[in-house]
Short mmCIF file of C-alpha atoms in Angstrom, two decimals:
data_model
loop_
_atom_site.label_atom_id
_atom_site.label_comp_id
_atom_site.label_asym_id
_atom_site.label_seq_id
_atom_site.Cartn_x
_atom_site.Cartn_y
_atom_site.Cartn_z
CA MET A 1 -61.63 -5.08 -20.24
CA ASN A 2 -60.73 -7.26 -23.22
CA GLY A 3 -59.31 -4.22 -25.04
CA ILE A 4 -57.17 -3.23 -22.06
CA ALA A 5 -55.82 -6.78 -21.73
CA GLN A 6 -55.04 -6.85 -25.45
CA GLY A 7 -53.27 -3.49 -25.12
CA HIS A 8 -51.13 -4.80 -22.28
CA SER A 9 -50.36 -7.96 -24.19
CA ALA A 10 -49.41 -5.90 -27.22
CA SER A 11 -47.15 -3.53 -25.26
CA ASN A 12 -45.34 -6.18 -23.24
CA PRO A 13 -43.46 -7.69 -26.24
CA ALA A 14 -42.27 -4.21 -27.23
CA ALA A 15 -41.05 -3.51 -23.70
CA SER A 16 -39.32 -6.86 -23.50
CA HIS A 17 -37.63 -6.28 -26.87
CA ALA A 18 -36.45 -2.83 -25.72
CA ALA A 19 -35.06 -4.27 -22.48
CA ALA A 20 -33.31 -7.01 -24.43
CA ARG A 21 -31.76 -4.45 -26.76
CA GLN A 22 -30.53 -2.44 -23.76
CA ARG A 23 -28.97 -5.53 -22.21
CA ARG A 24 -27.27 -6.42 -25.48
CA ALA A 25 -25.99 -2.85 -25.85
CA ALA A 26 -24.67 -2.83 -22.30
CA THR A 27 -23.00 -6.21 -22.81
CA SER A 28 -21.45 -5.20 -26.12
CA GLY A 29 -20.37 -1.87 -24.61
CA GLY A 30 -18.65 -3.60 -21.68
CA ARG A 31 -16.98 -6.07 -24.05
CA SER A 32 -15.75 -3.28 -26.30
CA ASP A 33 -14.39 -1.41 -23.26
CA ARG A 34 -12.48 -4.48 -22.14
CA ILE A 35 -11.08 -4.97 -25.63
CA SER A 36 -10.01 -1.31 -25.70
CA TYR A 37 -8.30 -1.66 -22.32
CA VAL A 38 -6.46 -4.76 -23.49
CA LEU A 39 -5.36 -3.13 -26.75
CA LEU A 40 -4.17 0.01 -24.97
CA SER A 41 -2.28 -1.83 -22.22
CA ALA A 42 -0.86 -4.60 -24.44
CA PRO A 43 2.22 -2.65 -25.65
CA ALA A 44 3.20 -1.68 -22.10
CA LEU A 45 2.62 -5.24 -20.86
CA LEU A 46 4.73 -6.66 -23.69
CA ILE A 47 7.58 -4.25 -22.95
CA TYR A 48 7.34 -5.03 -19.22
CA ALA A 49 7.40 -8.76 -19.92
CA ALA A 50 10.38 -8.41 -22.27
CA VAL A 51 12.39 -6.22 -19.90
CA ILE A 52 11.38 -7.55 -16.46
CA VAL A 53 9.41 -10.82 -16.41
CA ILE A 54 11.37 -12.83 -18.98
CA PRO A 55 14.83 -11.89 -17.58
CA VAL A 56 13.67 -12.76 -14.05
CA ILE A 57 12.42 -16.17 -15.18
CA TYR A 58 15.62 -16.71 -17.18
CA SER A 59 17.77 -15.80 -14.16
CA PHE A 60 15.76 -18.17 -11.97
CA VAL A 61 16.33 -21.04 -14.42
CA LEU A 62 19.99 -20.11 -14.87
CA SER A 63 20.55 -20.16 -11.10
CA PHE A 64 20.23 -23.96 -11.17
CA THR A 65 23.08 -24.31 -13.69
CA ASP A 66 26.85 -23.91 -13.74
CA TRP A 67 26.88 -21.75 -16.87
CA GLY A 68 30.05 -19.71 -17.20
CA GLY A 69 29.02 -17.45 -20.06
CA SER A 70 29.82 -19.80 -22.94
CA GLY A 71 28.84 -23.28 -23.95
CA ALA A 72 25.79 -25.18 -22.84
CA PRO A 73 24.65 -24.77 -19.22
CA HIS A 74 24.52 -27.91 -17.06
CA PHE A 75 21.85 -28.44 -14.45
CA ILE A 76 23.35 -28.69 -10.95
CA GLY A 77 20.27 -28.28 -8.77
CA PHE A 78 20.63 -26.17 -5.64
CA ALA A 79 24.44 -26.28 -5.63
CA ASN A 80 24.77 -22.54 -6.28
CA TYR A 81 22.47 -21.74 -3.39
CA VAL A 82 24.28 -24.12 -1.05
CA THR A 83 27.63 -22.57 -2.01
CA MET A 84 26.24 -19.08 -1.56
CA PHE A 85 24.80 -19.76 1.90
CA ASP A 86 28.10 -21.35 2.98
CA ASP A 87 30.10 -18.33 1.82
CA PRO A 88 30.96 -15.89 4.65
CA ILE A 89 31.31 -13.11 2.07
CA PHE A 90 27.63 -13.51 1.20
CA TRP A 91 26.59 -13.09 4.82
CA HIS A 92 28.84 -10.08 5.28
CA SER A 93 27.37 -8.56 2.10
CA LEU A 94 23.89 -9.22 3.44
CA ARG A 95 24.86 -7.53 6.71
CA ASP A 96 26.17 -4.47 4.86
CA ASN A 97 23.01 -4.35 2.74
CA GLY A 98 20.94 -4.48 5.90
CA LEU A 99 22.84 -1.45 7.21
CA VAL A 100 22.19 0.41 3.94
CA ILE A 101 18.47 -0.39 4.20
CA LEU A 102 18.39 0.81 7.81
CA VAL A 103 20.10 4.07 6.86
CA SER A 104 17.59 4.51 4.04
CA LEU A 105 14.50 3.72 6.12
CA LEU A 106 15.56 5.31 9.41
CA GLY A 107 17.82 8.04 8.02
CA GLN A 108 16.97 9.27 4.54
CA ILE A 109 13.17 9.06 4.78
CA PRO A 110 12.68 10.61 8.27
CA LEU A 111 15.30 13.27 7.59
CA GLY A 112 13.76 14.03 4.20
CA PHE A 113 10.31 14.38 5.77
CA PHE A 114 11.63 16.52 8.64
CA LEU A 115 13.38 18.91 6.26
CA ALA A 116 10.36 18.99 3.94
CA TYR A 117 8.08 19.84 6.86
CA ILE A 118 10.36 22.67 7.96
CA LEU A 119 10.36 24.12 4.47
CA TYR A 120 6.63 23.60 4.00
CA ARG A 121 5.76 25.34 7.27
CA ARG A 122 8.29 28.10 6.47
CA LEU A 123 10.04 27.66 9.79
CA VAL A 124 13.28 28.92 8.20
CA LYS A 125 14.02 31.70 5.76
CA PHE A 126 15.35 31.20 2.21
CA GLY A 127 13.39 27.95 1.82
CA VAL A 128 13.94 27.76 -1.94
CA PHE A 129 17.70 28.04 -1.48
CA PHE A 130 17.81 25.23 1.10
CA GLU A 131 15.54 23.08 -1.05
CA ALA A 132 17.93 23.39 -4.00
CA VAL A 133 21.04 22.78 -1.89
CA ILE A 134 19.62 19.64 -0.25
CA PHE A 135 18.29 18.23 -3.53
CA PHE A 136 21.46 18.95 -5.51
CA PRO A 137 23.47 15.83 -4.42
CA SER A 138 20.83 13.50 -5.90
CA LEU A 139 21.49 15.07 -9.32
CA LEU A 140 25.20 14.30 -9.27
CA SER A 141 26.73 11.41 -11.17
CA PRO A 142 27.51 8.37 -8.98
CA VAL A 143 31.00 8.35 -10.50
CA ALA A 144 31.65 11.94 -9.43
CA VAL A 145 30.26 11.27 -5.94
CA ALA A 146 32.40 8.14 -5.54
CA LEU A 147 35.58 9.91 -6.63
CA LEU A 148 34.82 12.88 -4.38
CA PHE A 149 34.20 10.86 -1.23
CA GLY A 150 37.05 8.50 -2.06
CA VAL A 151 39.32 11.51 -1.56
CA VAL A 152 37.38 12.77 1.47
CA PHE A 153 37.70 9.44 3.32
CA ALA A 154 41.22 8.64 2.14
CA PRO A 155 43.79 7.88 4.88
CA SER A 156 45.22 11.40 4.43
CA GLY A 157 42.07 12.98 3.03
CA LEU A 158 39.90 15.83 4.18
CA ILE A 159 38.36 14.03 7.17
CA ALA A 160 41.78 12.84 8.34
CA GLN A 161 43.19 16.36 8.09
CA MET A 162 40.29 17.83 10.05
CA ILE A 163 40.63 15.23 12.82
CA GLY A 164 44.40 15.73 12.83
CA ARG A 165 43.98 19.45 13.44
CA LEU A 166 41.47 18.86 16.21
CA ILE A 167 43.72 16.43 18.07
CA GLN A 168 46.87 18.34 17.03
CA SER A 169 48.35 15.35 15.22
CA PRO A 170 49.45 16.35 11.68
CA MET A 171 50.35 12.75 10.78
CA PHE A 172 46.94 11.35 11.68
CA GLU A 173 45.55 8.83 9.16
CA LEU A 174 41.95 7.70 8.82
CA ASN A 175 41.75 3.92 8.54
CA ALA A 176 38.00 3.51 8.19
CA PHE A 177 38.26 1.21 5.17
CA SER A 178 40.86 -1.10 6.71
CA SER A 179 38.61 -2.34 9.53
CA LEU A 180 35.94 -4.97 8.94
CA PRO A 181 33.26 -3.39 11.20
CA THR A 182 33.78 0.19 9.94
CA ALA A 183 34.59 -0.25 6.23
CA ILE A 184 30.97 0.28 5.19
CA ILE A 185 30.45 3.45 7.28
CA PRO A 186 31.81 5.93 4.67
CA TYR A 187 29.41 4.46 2.11
CA LEU A 188 26.49 4.83 4.56
CA ILE A 189 27.38 8.50 4.98
CA VAL A 190 27.52 8.95 1.20
CA VAL A 191 24.12 7.28 0.75
CA LEU A 192 22.56 9.47 3.45
CA TRP A 193 24.00 12.65 1.93
CA MET A 194 23.22 11.75 -1.67
CA TYR A 195 19.58 10.62 -1.55
CA THR A 196 17.96 12.51 1.33
CA GLY A 197 17.15 15.38 -1.04
CA LEU A 198 15.14 13.05 -3.27
CA TYR A 199 12.80 12.17 -0.41
CA LEU A 200 12.66 15.84 0.56
CA ILE A 201 11.15 16.67 -2.84
CA ILE A 202 8.68 13.77 -2.67
CA PHE A 203 7.41 14.75 0.78
CA LEU A 204 7.38 18.46 -0.04
CA ALA A 205 5.24 17.84 -3.13
CA ASN A 206 2.73 15.85 -1.07
CA LEU A 207 2.73 18.28 1.84
CA GLN A 208 1.70 21.04 -0.54
CA LYS A 209 -1.54 19.10 -1.15
CA THR A 210 -2.53 19.49 2.51
CA ASN A 211 -5.64 21.62 3.02
CA THR A 212 -4.39 24.93 4.40
CA GLU A 213 -7.82 25.76 5.80
CA THR A 214 -7.57 22.73 8.09
CA LEU A 215 -4.19 23.89 9.37
CA GLU A 216 -5.47 27.43 9.94
CA ALA A 217 -8.48 26.09 11.83
CA ALA A 218 -6.20 23.96 14.01
CA VAL A 219 -4.07 27.00 14.83
CA LEU A 220 -7.18 29.01 15.75
CA ASP A 221 -8.26 26.16 18.03
CA GLY A 222 -4.98 26.43 19.92
CA ALA A 223 -3.04 23.55 18.35
CA ASN A 224 0.73 23.85 18.54
CA GLU A 225 3.21 22.72 15.90
CA TRP A 226 3.55 19.24 17.40
CA ASP A 227 -0.24 18.73 17.43
CA ILE A 228 -0.49 19.80 13.80
CA LEU A 229 2.30 17.43 12.81
CA ARG A 230 1.01 14.46 14.80
CA GLN A 231 -2.75 14.74 14.24
CA ILE A 232 -3.10 16.33 10.81
CA VAL A 233 0.04 16.00 8.71
CA LEU A 234 1.42 12.55 9.59
CA PRO A 235 -1.84 10.58 9.06
CA ASN A 236 -2.09 11.96 5.53
CA GLN A 237 1.51 11.02 4.76
CA VAL A 238 1.28 7.27 5.56
CA PRO A 239 0.86 6.25 1.87
CA VAL A 240 3.80 8.49 0.96
CA PHE A 241 5.95 6.86 3.64
CA LEU A 242 5.06 3.45 2.18
CA THR A 243 5.94 4.55 -1.35
CA THR A 244 9.27 6.02 -0.28
CA ALA A 245 10.05 2.93 1.81
CA ILE A 246 9.47 0.67 -1.20
CA TYR A 247 11.70 2.89 -3.31
CA ALA A 248 14.36 2.91 -0.58
CA ILE A 249 14.39 -0.89 -0.22
CA ALA A 250 14.57 -1.49 -3.95
CA GLY A 251 17.31 1.10 -4.38
CA SER A 252 19.33 -0.14 -1.38
CA LEU A 253 19.36 -3.75 -2.55
CA LYS A 254 20.36 -3.03 -6.13
CA SER A 255 22.79 -0.16 -5.64
CA PHE A 256 26.52 -0.80 -5.94
CA GLU A 257 27.93 1.80 -8.35
CA VAL A 258 29.26 4.29 -5.79
CA LEU A 259 30.74 1.56 -3.60
CA TRP A 260 32.27 -0.18 -6.61
CA ILE A 261 34.17 2.95 -7.60
CA MET A 262 35.06 3.96 -4.03
CA THR A 263 36.43 0.63 -2.77
CA ASN A 264 35.50 -2.13 -5.24
CA GLY A 265 34.29 -4.00 -2.17
CA GLY A 266 37.70 -3.85 -0.52
CA PRO A 267 39.92 -4.12 1.19
CA SER A 268 39.31 -7.83 0.73
CA TYR A 269 35.49 -8.07 1.06
CA TYR A 270 35.06 -5.59 3.93
CA SER A 271 32.77 -3.18 2.07
CA THR A 272 30.83 -5.53 -0.19
CA VAL A 273 27.07 -5.43 -0.68
CA LEU A 274 24.92 -8.02 -2.42
CA GLY A 275 24.73 -6.11 -5.70
CA LEU A 276 28.50 -5.83 -5.87
CA TYR A 277 28.87 -9.46 -4.74
CA MET A 278 26.63 -10.50 -7.64
CA ILE A 279 28.48 -8.35 -10.19
CA GLN A 280 31.90 -9.60 -9.14
CA ASN A 281 30.92 -13.27 -9.29
CA THR A 282 29.10 -12.87 -12.59
CA PHE A 283 31.45 -10.70 -14.64
CA SER A 284 34.81 -11.03 -12.86
CA TYR A 285 34.74 -14.75 -12.13
CA TYR A 286 32.38 -15.69 -15.01
CA LYS A 287 30.02 -17.58 -12.70
CA TYR A 288 26.77 -16.61 -14.37
CA GLY A 289 24.76 -19.35 -12.71
CA PHE A 290 26.01 -18.35 -9.27
CA GLY A 291 25.38 -14.66 -10.00
CA SER A 292 21.83 -15.51 -11.07
CA ALA A 293 21.29 -17.27 -7.74
CA VAL A 294 22.37 -14.10 -5.91
CA ALA A 295 19.97 -12.10 -8.11
CA VAL A 296 17.11 -14.44 -7.19
CA VAL A 297 17.87 -13.93 -3.48
CA LEU A 298 17.85 -10.16 -4.03
CA ILE A 299 14.42 -10.36 -5.68
CA ILE A 300 13.02 -12.51 -2.86
CA LEU A 301 14.40 -10.11 -0.22
CA SER A 302 12.94 -7.09 -2.03
CA VAL A 303 9.48 -8.59 -2.45
CA GLY A 304 9.43 -9.94 1.12
CA LEU A 305 10.41 -6.64 2.72
CA ILE A 306 7.97 -4.69 0.55
CA VAL A 307 5.09 -7.02 1.49
CA ILE A 308 5.91 -6.64 5.19
CA LEU A 309 6.03 -2.86 4.86
CA ALA A 310 2.75 -2.78 2.94
CA LYS A 311 0.99 -4.74 5.70
CA ALA A 312 2.48 -2.53 8.39
CA ALA A 313 1.42 0.61 6.52
CA GLY A 314 -2.09 -0.81 6.12
CA ARG A 315 -2.39 -1.30 9.88
CA VAL A 316 -1.15 2.21 10.57
CA SER A 317 -3.60 3.68 8.05
CA ALA A 318 -6.46 1.72 9.65
CA ARG A 319 -5.80 3.42 12.99
CA TYR A 320 -6.47 6.85 11.50
CA GLU A 321 -9.65 5.86 9.67
#
């Protein structure tokens, strides 16, 4: 008995030393992994901070000044924000931006998914041809698109000539840009035509990941096309809808190039969006502090809408789990 006890007492220190070595190795291994992660991600984080974080912070600070592009900025508090919220052009720009977001969320994304589903299910012939034709506008230069549709929607342009022939009035003129409620409509049509193909490709790429055996089994069980779409395809596409919605919101709030070339926000301010409103005040009127305040509002709107969409998408996903 004494020998067995001595053997146990002799083996226990060895076992404890081995366990201690394993714990130290695991700890050092985890620490080295964390250091590797930090070293590998540090360059990207530094670039992100230099390009995104620092300019955002600088714009936020600048929005409380009256800096005009030269000289020392002077702190003026919330004066830029008060002026902006009292400006009817700001509210009209916000209204136009809201319409662009609605067209993106309720037009581009559903239409892109619908077309992608048709092509994926091979409900039409020559799917590759239609895919290329629909995607082609998103590859065009915004300058070329703006110049093209500037001619199409001109008072005596293509649309005016077509309407004139239909109503048998050769002198008919299209005055879409001259009316405050309708001046933004040509731009909404351009946005819908130009970017729907981008969402088509995104949805088509994700639809191709769907398990074909599941679809075949559903067909054998008697499911029709609507049942397949509603019960199998759509639940799997909720994360994709969220991703495309985030992209659409961010793109809608910052886009202004096509509208700038088409109308430059005119006539007057009838077709102005927030991005163009910011650019005009910053670089045309040299109100850098005021332009920074508009940029801050754009950031807050983007983040707020994206958070709301993320929560809504989370609730929808929870229903299918």
